[in-house]
């Protein structure tokens, strides 16, 4: 079977490995990705192309291996037309696990009348930001992102530590308009575009929930430093990719933050195999 994998990221790589090992007759023609910085490069020795290439390729199936599955599926259906039956969407259990955890946590915040606003640093295309916004409908949501992908300086720092898959400019296939279009309570959203935490200057709010999805060492460490004293007692900082092998320096940043504040953090996995919840009780 010949397939295209839409999503040249961690999920796509994992599926590729399993698919190729399952039969010697299986072939991954190419990866498809919306990130133009990846076009013309390769993953696992397989070329990465843009969505426009789909109509010119021969394949049996397009496998969507992307956290933005619904959005991507609509995109591919438009390209394939009558051939949309060739689309297969992977279930993404770690995404559902995180969404379920957030819903339960938000319910607890409201039950206990814990005050504070919310934030996400590392927004990308806004899928989890939309979940945050939906579950905290009356709280101001600050969204921090460069909207230009990984900054070169942060990638360089990562590469001086334990090697990650990070490449300058990756995750740039996004925009402020795209993110805002997904928000059910957009009137409560404030986008801070640029290099974080510099874009956080002047914010005096207190926070009851923050999601750090920054992938790299330096911004994760700086994110913890920035938000720590802004959190209300009983709040949570969620750190994505703490358990991700592809971004090993996220965990290092958390441990270095423990040294910085002089105590061990109270940390709990949330069941998505990627994230750690840090309880803040100042």
PDB file of C-alpha atoms in Angstrom:
ATOM      1  CA  UNK A   1       0.000   0.000   0.000  1.00  0.00           C
ATOM      2  CA  UNK A   2       1.216   3.487  -0.897  1.00  0.00           C
ATOM      3  CA  UNK A   3       0.263   6.279   1.487  1.00  0.00           C
ATOM      4  CA  UNK A   4       0.840   9.952   2.159  1.00  0.00           C
ATOM      5  CA  UNK A   5       1.182  11.035   5.776  1.00  0.00           C
ATOM      6  CA  UNK A   6      -0.193  14.510   6.466  1.00  0.00           C
ATOM      7  CA  UNK A   7       1.838  15.709   9.404  1.00  0.00           C
ATOM      8  CA  UNK A   8       5.639  15.738   9.444  1.00  0.00           C
ATOM      9  CA  UNK A   9       5.861  15.799  13.205  1.00  0.00           C
ATOM     10  CA  UNK A  10       6.115  13.403  16.122  1.00  0.00           C
ATOM     11  CA  UNK A  11       2.786  11.678  15.432  1.00  0.00           C
ATOM     12  CA  UNK A  12       3.523  11.320  11.721  1.00  0.00           C
ATOM     13  CA  UNK A  13       6.968   9.895  12.429  1.00  0.00           C
ATOM     14  CA  UNK A  14       5.563   7.345  14.868  1.00  0.00           C
ATOM     15  CA  UNK A  15       2.888   6.208  12.431  1.00  0.00           C
ATOM     16  CA  UNK A  16       5.440   5.974   9.632  1.00  0.00           C
ATOM     17  CA  UNK A  17       7.637   3.640  11.681  1.00  0.00           C
ATOM     18  CA  UNK A  18       4.721   1.343  12.568  1.00  0.00           C
ATOM     19  CA  UNK A  19       3.318   1.338   9.022  1.00  0.00           C
ATOM     20  CA  UNK A  20       6.610   0.459   7.345  1.00  0.00           C
ATOM     21  CA  UNK A  21       7.357  -2.315   9.834  1.00  0.00           C
ATOM     22  CA  UNK A  22       3.923  -3.911   9.363  1.00  0.00           C
ATOM     23  CA  UNK A  23       4.589  -5.046   5.767  1.00  0.00           C
ATOM     24  CA  UNK A  24       7.474  -5.018   3.300  1.00  0.00           C
ATOM     25  CA  UNK A  25       4.961  -3.960   0.629  1.00  0.00           C
ATOM     26  CA  UNK A  26       4.039  -0.752   2.439  1.00  0.00           C
ATOM     27  CA  UNK A  27       5.455   2.527   1.163  1.00  0.00           C
ATOM     28  CA  UNK A  28       5.251   6.092   2.437  1.00  0.00           C
ATOM     29  CA  UNK A  29       5.392   8.204  -0.717  1.00  0.00           C
ATOM     30  CA  UNK A  30       5.967  11.409   1.208  1.00  0.00           C
ATOM     31  CA  UNK A  31       4.983  13.467   4.198  1.00  0.00           C
ATOM     32  CA  UNK A  32       2.635  16.406   3.637  1.00  0.00           C
ATOM     33  CA  UNK A  33       2.808  19.433   5.905  1.00  0.00           C
ATOM     34  CA  UNK A  34       1.479  22.990   5.980  1.00  0.00           C
ATOM     35  CA  UNK A  35       4.753  24.307   7.391  1.00  0.00           C
ATOM     36  CA  UNK A  36       6.610  25.780   4.410  1.00  0.00           C
ATOM     37  CA  UNK A  37       9.893  25.628   6.338  1.00  0.00           C
ATOM     38  CA  UNK A  38       9.711  21.829   6.131  1.00  0.00           C
ATOM     39  CA  UNK A  39       9.066  21.685   2.379  1.00  0.00           C
ATOM     40  CA  UNK A  40      12.018  20.301   0.460  1.00  0.00           C
ATOM     41  CA  UNK A  41      13.456  18.622   3.551  1.00  0.00           C
ATOM     42  CA  UNK A  42      12.930  15.046   4.713  1.00  0.00           C
ATOM     43  CA  UNK A  43      11.879  12.982   7.719  1.00  0.00           C
ATOM     44  CA  UNK A  44      13.161   9.439   8.133  1.00  0.00           C
ATOM     45  CA  UNK A  45      14.639   9.838   4.648  1.00  0.00           C
ATOM     46  CA  UNK A  46      11.184  10.513   3.184  1.00  0.00           C
ATOM     47  CA  UNK A  47      10.540  13.854   1.413  1.00  0.00           C
ATOM     48  CA  UNK A  48       8.248  16.490   2.914  1.00  0.00           C
ATOM     49  CA  UNK A  49       5.990  18.361   0.495  1.00  0.00           C
ATOM     50  CA  UNK A  50       3.247  20.948   0.627  1.00  0.00           C
ATOM     51  CA  UNK A  51      -0.474  20.109   0.329  1.00  0.00           C
ATOM     52  CA  UNK A  52      -0.541  21.257  -3.302  1.00  0.00           C
ATOM     53  CA  UNK A  53       1.515  18.166  -4.220  1.00  0.00           C
ATOM     54  CA  UNK A  54      -1.294  15.775  -3.251  1.00  0.00           C
ATOM     55  CA  UNK A  55      -3.176  16.096  -6.538  1.00  0.00           C
ATOM     56  CA  UNK A  56      -0.080  15.094  -8.549  1.00  0.00           C
ATOM     57  CA  UNK A  57       0.885  12.007  -6.537  1.00  0.00           C
ATOM     58  CA  UNK A  58      -0.210   8.376  -6.839  1.00  0.00           C
ATOM     59  CA  UNK A  59      -1.307   6.846  -3.538  1.00  0.00           C
ATOM     60  CA  UNK A  60      -3.910   4.583  -1.977  1.00  0.00           C
ATOM     61  CA  UNK A  61      -4.560   6.586   1.155  1.00  0.00           C
ATOM     62  CA  UNK A  62      -3.854   9.883   2.920  1.00  0.00           C
ATOM     63  CA  UNK A  63      -3.307   9.359   6.630  1.00  0.00           C
ATOM     64  CA  UNK A  64      -3.874  12.467   8.739  1.00  0.00           C
ATOM     65  CA  UNK A  65      -1.423  12.382  11.639  1.00  0.00           C
ATOM     66  CA  UNK A  66      -1.977  15.838  13.009  1.00  0.00           C
ATOM     67  CA  UNK A  67      -3.427  17.299  16.203  1.00  0.00           C
ATOM     68  CA  UNK A  68      -5.501  19.680  14.032  1.00  0.00           C
ATOM     69  CA  UNK A  69      -7.174  16.669  12.425  1.00  0.00           C
ATOM     70  CA  UNK A  70     -10.573  18.208  11.676  1.00  0.00           C
ATOM     71  CA  UNK A  71      -9.062  21.297  10.084  1.00  0.00           C
ATOM     72  CA  UNK A  72      -6.632  19.240   7.999  1.00  0.00           C
ATOM     73  CA  UNK A  73      -9.332  16.776   6.946  1.00  0.00           C
ATOM     74  CA  UNK A  74     -11.424  19.611   5.487  1.00  0.00           C
ATOM     75  CA  UNK A  75      -8.341  20.888   3.675  1.00  0.00           C
ATOM     76  CA  UNK A  76      -7.585  17.482   2.138  1.00  0.00           C
ATOM     77  CA  UNK A  77     -11.233  16.847   1.220  1.00  0.00           C
ATOM     78  CA  UNK A  78     -11.213  20.058  -0.788  1.00  0.00           C
ATOM     79  CA  UNK A  79      -8.101  18.912  -2.650  1.00  0.00           C
ATOM     80  CA  UNK A  80      -9.294  15.354  -3.304  1.00  0.00           C
ATOM     81  CA  UNK A  81     -12.903  16.068  -4.231  1.00  0.00           C
ATOM     82  CA  UNK A  82     -14.548  12.762  -5.209  1.00  0.00           C
ATOM     83  CA  UNK A  83     -11.511  10.850  -3.944  1.00  0.00           C
ATOM     84  CA  UNK A  84     -12.008  11.963  -0.335  1.00  0.00           C
ATOM     85  CA  UNK A  85     -12.784   8.338   0.587  1.00  0.00           C
ATOM     86  CA  UNK A  86      -8.998   7.872   0.567  1.00  0.00           C
ATOM     87  CA  UNK A  87      -8.654   9.901   3.776  1.00  0.00           C
ATOM     88  CA  UNK A  88      -7.933   8.154   7.075  1.00  0.00           C
ATOM     89  CA  UNK A  89      -7.717  10.149  10.290  1.00  0.00           C
ATOM     90  CA  UNK A  90      -5.658   8.783  13.154  1.00  0.00           C
ATOM     91  CA  UNK A  91      -7.109   8.959  16.615  1.00  0.00           C
ATOM     92  CA  UNK A  92      -4.925  11.119  18.841  1.00  0.00           C
ATOM     93  CA  UNK A  93      -5.490   9.765  22.364  1.00  0.00           C
ATOM     94  CA  UNK A  94      -2.967  12.084  24.016  1.00  0.00           C
ATOM     95  CA  UNK A  95      -4.861  15.121  22.715  1.00  0.00           C
ATOM     96  CA  UNK A  96      -8.186  13.823  24.053  1.00  0.00           C
ATOM     97  CA  UNK A  97      -6.583  12.993  27.397  1.00  0.00           C
ATOM     98  CA  UNK A  98      -5.290  16.539  27.790  1.00  0.00           C
ATOM     99  CA  UNK A  99      -8.630  18.040  26.751  1.00  0.00           C
ATOM    100  CA  UNK A 100     -10.472  15.863  29.284  1.00  0.00           C
ATOM    101  CA  UNK A 101      -8.027  16.791  32.026  1.00  0.00           C
ATOM    102  CA  UNK A 102      -8.471  20.503  31.330  1.00  0.00           C
ATOM    103  CA  UNK A 103     -12.267  20.221  31.404  1.00  0.00           C
ATOM    104  CA  UNK A 104     -12.120  18.571  34.826  1.00  0.00           C
ATOM    105  CA  UNK A 105      -9.568  21.056  36.125  1.00  0.00           C
ATOM    106  CA  UNK A 106     -11.630  24.039  34.941  1.00  0.00           C
ATOM    107  CA  UNK A 107     -14.660  22.582  36.731  1.00  0.00           C
ATOM    108  CA  UNK A 108     -12.620  22.418  39.928  1.00  0.00           C
ATOM    109  CA  UNK A 109     -11.513  26.047  39.531  1.00  0.00           C
ATOM    110  CA  UNK A 110     -15.124  27.198  39.283  1.00  0.00           C
ATOM    111  CA  UNK A 111     -16.349  24.903  42.077  1.00  0.00           C
ATOM    112  CA  UNK A 112     -13.741  26.318  44.444  1.00  0.00           C
ATOM    113  CA  UNK A 113     -14.205  29.891  43.188  1.00  0.00           C
ATOM    114  CA  UNK A 114     -10.503  30.272  42.435  1.00  0.00           C
ATOM    115  CA  UNK A 115      -9.888  33.599  40.745  1.00  0.00           C
ATOM    116  CA  UNK A 116      -7.325  34.521  38.121  1.00  0.00           C
ATOM    117  CA  UNK A 117      -6.911  34.707  34.382  1.00  0.00           C
ATOM    118  CA  UNK A 118      -5.367  32.144  32.035  1.00  0.00           C
ATOM    119  CA  UNK A 119      -2.558  32.003  29.490  1.00  0.00           C
ATOM    120  CA  UNK A 120      -0.841  29.854  26.917  1.00  0.00           C
ATOM    121  CA  UNK A 121       2.725  30.361  25.739  1.00  0.00           C
ATOM    122  CA  UNK A 122       3.377  28.456  22.535  1.00  0.00           C
ATOM    123  CA  UNK A 123       0.040  28.679  20.735  1.00  0.00           C
ATOM    124  CA  UNK A 124       0.908  27.473  17.216  1.00  0.00           C
ATOM    125  CA  UNK A 125      -2.448  27.074  15.368  1.00  0.00           C
ATOM    126  CA  UNK A 126      -4.598  27.600  18.453  1.00  0.00           C
ATOM    127  CA  UNK A 127      -6.191  24.180  18.883  1.00  0.00           C
ATOM    128  CA  UNK A 128      -5.523  23.805  22.597  1.00  0.00           C
ATOM    129  CA  UNK A 129      -5.987  27.540  23.127  1.00  0.00           C
ATOM    130  CA  UNK A 130      -9.530  27.052  21.814  1.00  0.00           C
ATOM    131  CA  UNK A 131     -10.107  24.312  24.398  1.00  0.00           C
ATOM    132  CA  UNK A 132      -8.788  26.589  27.150  1.00  0.00           C
ATOM    133  CA  UNK A 133     -10.991  29.458  25.969  1.00  0.00           C
ATOM    134  CA  UNK A 134     -14.064  27.221  25.849  1.00  0.00           C
ATOM    135  CA  UNK A 135     -13.555  25.866  29.367  1.00  0.00           C
ATOM    136  CA  UNK A 136     -12.805  29.269  30.930  1.00  0.00           C
ATOM    137  CA  UNK A 137     -15.427  31.409  29.141  1.00  0.00           C
ATOM    138  CA  UNK A 138     -15.260  34.394  31.524  1.00  0.00           C
ATOM    139  CA  UNK A 139     -11.492  34.601  32.024  1.00  0.00           C
ATOM    140  CA  UNK A 140      -9.065  36.696  30.009  1.00  0.00           C
ATOM    141  CA  UNK A 141      -6.824  34.445  27.919  1.00  0.00           C
ATOM    142  CA  UNK A 142      -3.342  35.733  27.064  1.00  0.00           C
ATOM    143  CA  UNK A 143      -1.811  34.036  24.019  1.00  0.00           C
ATOM    144  CA  UNK A 144       1.965  34.297  23.582  1.00  0.00           C
ATOM    145  CA  UNK A 145       3.625  33.217  20.338  1.00  0.00           C
ATOM    146  CA  UNK A 146       6.143  34.496  17.819  1.00  0.00           C
ATOM    147  CA  UNK A 147       3.868  33.292  14.971  1.00  0.00           C
ATOM    148  CA  UNK A 148       7.168  32.830  13.123  1.00  0.00           C
ATOM    149  CA  UNK A 149       8.249  29.446  14.492  1.00  0.00           C
ATOM    150  CA  UNK A 150      11.207  28.612  16.712  1.00  0.00           C
ATOM    151  CA  UNK A 151      13.643  31.529  17.199  1.00  0.00           C
ATOM    152  CA  UNK A 152      17.192  30.642  16.021  1.00  0.00           C
ATOM    153  CA  UNK A 153      18.779  31.643  19.334  1.00  0.00           C
ATOM    154  CA  UNK A 154      16.557  29.261  21.317  1.00  0.00           C
ATOM    155  CA  UNK A 155      17.240  26.396  18.904  1.00  0.00           C
ATOM    156  CA  UNK A 156      20.980  27.029  19.204  1.00  0.00           C
ATOM    157  CA  UNK A 157      20.783  26.839  23.001  1.00  0.00           C
ATOM    158  CA  UNK A 158      18.884  23.538  22.754  1.00  0.00           C
ATOM    159  CA  UNK A 159      21.439  22.056  20.408  1.00  0.00           C
ATOM    160  CA  UNK A 160      24.194  22.896  22.883  1.00  0.00           C
ATOM    161  CA  UNK A 161      22.384  20.719  25.413  1.00  0.00           C
ATOM    162  CA  UNK A 162      20.738  17.398  24.545  1.00  0.00           C
ATOM    163  CA  UNK A 163      19.947  17.229  20.832  1.00  0.00           C
ATOM    164  CA  UNK A 164      16.278  17.788  19.978  1.00  0.00           C
ATOM    165  CA  UNK A 165      14.389  17.767  16.683  1.00  0.00           C
ATOM    166  CA  UNK A 166      13.926  21.545  16.833  1.00  0.00           C
ATOM    167  CA  UNK A 167      14.783  23.553  13.733  1.00  0.00           C
ATOM    168  CA  UNK A 168      14.685  27.329  13.427  1.00  0.00           C
ATOM    169  CA  UNK A 169      11.384  28.483  11.943  1.00  0.00           C
ATOM    170  CA  UNK A 170       9.443  25.274  12.540  1.00  0.00           C
ATOM    171  CA  UNK A 171       5.810  25.802  13.618  1.00  0.00           C
ATOM    172  CA  UNK A 172       5.507  28.978  11.574  1.00  0.00           C
ATOM    173  CA  UNK A 173       2.475  27.731   9.598  1.00  0.00           C
ATOM    174  CA  UNK A 174       0.048  29.800  11.616  1.00  0.00           C
ATOM    175  CA  UNK A 175      -1.327  33.311  11.984  1.00  0.00           C
ATOM    176  CA  UNK A 176      -3.100  35.493  14.509  1.00  0.00           C
ATOM    177  CA  UNK A 177      -6.251  35.446  12.366  1.00  0.00           C
ATOM    178  CA  UNK A 178      -6.281  31.642  12.220  1.00  0.00           C
ATOM    179  CA  UNK A 179      -5.921  31.346  15.980  1.00  0.00           C
ATOM    180  CA  UNK A 180      -8.626  33.908  16.706  1.00  0.00           C
ATOM    181  CA  UNK A 181     -11.027  32.215  14.290  1.00  0.00           C
ATOM    182  CA  UNK A 182     -11.046  29.173  16.591  1.00  0.00           C
ATOM    183  CA  UNK A 183     -11.907  31.052  19.780  1.00  0.00           C
ATOM    184  CA  UNK A 184     -15.491  30.699  21.010  1.00  0.00           C
ATOM    185  CA  UNK A 185     -15.021  33.699  23.336  1.00  0.00           C
ATOM    186  CA  UNK A 186     -12.619  35.776  21.261  1.00  0.00           C
ATOM    187  CA  UNK A 187     -13.619  38.957  23.096  1.00  0.00           C
ATOM    188  CA  UNK A 188     -11.663  37.601  26.077  1.00  0.00           C
ATOM    189  CA  UNK A 189      -8.487  36.803  24.127  1.00  0.00           C
ATOM    190  CA  UNK A 190      -5.377  38.954  24.033  1.00  0.00           C
ATOM    191  CA  UNK A 191      -2.610  38.012  21.606  1.00  0.00           C
ATOM    192  CA  UNK A 192       0.934  38.983  22.548  1.00  0.00           C
ATOM    193  CA  UNK A 193       2.959  38.420  19.380  1.00  0.00           C
ATOM    194  CA  UNK A 194       6.733  38.319  19.566  1.00  0.00           C
ATOM    195  CA  UNK A 195       9.527  36.867  21.644  1.00  0.00           C
ATOM    196  CA  UNK A 196       8.367  35.592  25.026  1.00  0.00           C
ATOM    197  CA  UNK A 197       8.778  36.594  27.845  1.00  0.00           C
ATOM    198  CA  UNK A 198       9.550  40.077  26.516  1.00  0.00           C
ATOM    199  CA  UNK A 199       5.957  40.228  25.259  1.00  0.00           C
ATOM    200  CA  UNK A 200       4.746  39.757  28.825  1.00  0.00           C
ATOM    201  CA  UNK A 201       6.030  43.113  30.030  1.00  0.00           C
ATOM    202  CA  UNK A 202       3.397  45.256  31.698  1.00  0.00           C
ATOM    203  CA  UNK A 203       0.991  42.428  32.553  1.00  0.00           C
ATOM    204  CA  UNK A 204       0.017  42.609  36.219  1.00  0.00           C
ATOM    205  CA  UNK A 205      -2.701  39.915  36.156  1.00  0.00           C
ATOM    206  CA  UNK A 206      -2.802  36.894  38.425  1.00  0.00           C
ATOM    207  CA  UNK A 207      -3.363  33.490  36.824  1.00  0.00           C
ATOM    208  CA  UNK A 208      -5.180  30.296  37.790  1.00  0.00           C
ATOM    209  CA  UNK A 209      -3.999  28.270  34.793  1.00  0.00           C
ATOM    210  CA  UNK A 210      -1.081  28.531  32.385  1.00  0.00           C
ATOM    211  CA  UNK A 211      -0.067  26.146  29.616  1.00  0.00           C
ATOM    212  CA  UNK A 212       3.578  26.224  28.550  1.00  0.00           C
ATOM    213  CA  UNK A 213       3.968  24.517  25.174  1.00  0.00           C
ATOM    214  CA  UNK A 214       7.300  26.006  24.162  1.00  0.00           C
ATOM    215  CA  UNK A 215       9.225  22.799  23.294  1.00  0.00           C
ATOM    216  CA  UNK A 216      12.652  24.301  23.984  1.00  0.00           C
ATOM    217  CA  UNK A 217      14.850  24.786  27.045  1.00  0.00           C
ATOM    218  CA  UNK A 218      15.256  28.557  27.278  1.00  0.00           C
ATOM    219  CA  UNK A 219      11.638  29.685  26.760  1.00  0.00           C
ATOM    220  CA  UNK A 220      10.367  26.941  29.099  1.00  0.00           C
ATOM    221  CA  UNK A 221      12.728  28.044  31.862  1.00  0.00           C
ATOM    222  CA  UNK A 222      11.900  31.715  31.303  1.00  0.00           C
ATOM    223  CA  UNK A 223       8.187  30.894  31.171  1.00  0.00           C
ATOM    224  CA  UNK A 224       8.333  29.280  34.600  1.00  0.00           C
ATOM    225  CA  UNK A 225      10.259  32.243  35.985  1.00  0.00           C
ATOM    226  CA  UNK A 226       7.799  34.697  34.455  1.00  0.00           C
ATOM    227  CA  UNK A 227       4.575  33.073  35.635  1.00  0.00           C
ATOM    228  CA  UNK A 228       5.569  31.547  38.968  1.00  0.00           C
ATOM    229  CA  UNK A 229       4.934  34.604  41.137  1.00  0.00           C
ATOM    230  CA  UNK A 230       1.858  35.507  39.078  1.00  0.00           C
ATOM    231  CA  UNK A 231      -0.008  32.287  39.951  1.00  0.00           C
ATOM    232  CA  UNK A 232      -2.730  32.217  42.608  1.00  0.00           C
ATOM    233  CA  UNK A 233      -2.609  29.541  45.348  1.00  0.00           C
ATOM    234  CA  UNK A 234      -4.171  26.287  44.179  1.00  0.00           C
ATOM    235  CA  UNK A 235      -3.373  26.932  40.522  1.00  0.00           C
ATOM    236  CA  UNK A 236      -1.620  24.811  37.892  1.00  0.00           C
ATOM    237  CA  UNK A 237       1.116  25.402  35.337  1.00  0.00           C
ATOM    238  CA  UNK A 238       0.835  22.699  32.682  1.00  0.00           C
ATOM    239  CA  UNK A 239       4.062  21.920  30.831  1.00  0.00           C
ATOM    240  CA  UNK A 240       3.678  20.136  27.512  1.00  0.00           C
ATOM    241  CA  UNK A 241       6.373  17.804  26.118  1.00  0.00           C
ATOM    242  CA  UNK A 242       7.877  17.142  29.556  1.00  0.00           C
ATOM    243  CA  UNK A 243       7.914  13.437  28.648  1.00  0.00           C
ATOM    244  CA  UNK A 244       8.605  13.924  24.920  1.00  0.00           C
ATOM    245  CA  UNK A 245      11.784  12.230  23.705  1.00  0.00           C
ATOM    246  CA  UNK A 246      12.010  14.635  20.775  1.00  0.00           C
ATOM    247  CA  UNK A 247      12.245  17.662  23.088  1.00  0.00           C
ATOM    248  CA  UNK A 248      14.377  16.404  26.009  1.00  0.00           C
ATOM    249  CA  UNK A 249      15.429  19.857  27.172  1.00  0.00           C
ATOM    250  CA  UNK A 250      11.932  20.748  28.383  1.00  0.00           C
ATOM    251  CA  UNK A 251      12.443  18.384  31.321  1.00  0.00           C
ATOM    252  CA  UNK A 252      15.909  19.828  31.920  1.00  0.00           C
ATOM    253  CA  UNK A 253      14.427  23.330  32.069  1.00  0.00           C
ATOM    254  CA  UNK A 254      11.925  22.236  34.724  1.00  0.00           C
ATOM    255  CA  UNK A 255      14.647  20.647  36.865  1.00  0.00           C
ATOM    256  CA  UNK A 256      16.824  23.731  36.474  1.00  0.00           C
ATOM    257  CA  UNK A 257      13.891  25.865  37.610  1.00  0.00           C
ATOM    258  CA  UNK A 258      13.707  23.750  40.763  1.00  0.00           C
ATOM    259  CA  UNK A 259      17.329  24.659  41.448  1.00  0.00           C
ATOM    260  CA  UNK A 260      16.537  28.303  40.716  1.00  0.00           C
ATOM    261  CA  UNK A 261      13.755  28.478  43.342  1.00  0.00           C
ATOM    262  CA  UNK A 262      15.508  26.149  45.763  1.00  0.00           C
ATOM    263  CA  UNK A 263      12.813  23.515  46.170  1.00  0.00           C
ATOM    264  CA  UNK A 264      11.234  20.547  44.456  1.00  0.00           C
ATOM    265  CA  UNK A 265       8.050  21.159  42.521  1.00  0.00           C
ATOM    266  CA  UNK A 266       4.862  19.199  43.139  1.00  0.00           C
ATOM    267  CA  UNK A 267       4.380  17.566  39.743  1.00  0.00           C
ATOM    268  CA  UNK A 268       1.786  15.098  38.442  1.00  0.00           C
ATOM    269  CA  UNK A 269       1.419  13.477  34.987  1.00  0.00           C
ATOM    270  CA  UNK A 270      -2.020  14.079  33.459  1.00  0.00           C
ATOM    271  CA  UNK A 271      -2.290  10.844  31.471  1.00  0.00           C
ATOM    272  CA  UNK A 272      -1.435  12.110  27.996  1.00  0.00           C
ATOM    273  CA  UNK A 273       2.132  10.695  28.099  1.00  0.00           C
ATOM    274  CA  UNK A 274       3.510  14.165  27.334  1.00  0.00           C
ATOM    275  CA  UNK A 275       2.483  16.753  29.930  1.00  0.00           C
ATOM    276  CA  UNK A 276       3.247  17.403  33.582  1.00  0.00           C
ATOM    277  CA  UNK A 277       0.997  19.471  35.870  1.00  0.00           C
ATOM    278  CA  UNK A 278       2.886  21.654  38.338  1.00  0.00           C
ATOM    279  CA  UNK A 279       0.849  22.633  41.395  1.00  0.00           C
ATOM    280  CA  UNK A 280       1.462  26.147  42.680  1.00  0.00           C
ATOM    281  CA  UNK A 281       0.802  26.794  46.355  1.00  0.00           C
ATOM    282  CA  UNK A 282       2.702  29.965  47.170  1.00  0.00           C
TER     283      UNK A 282
END
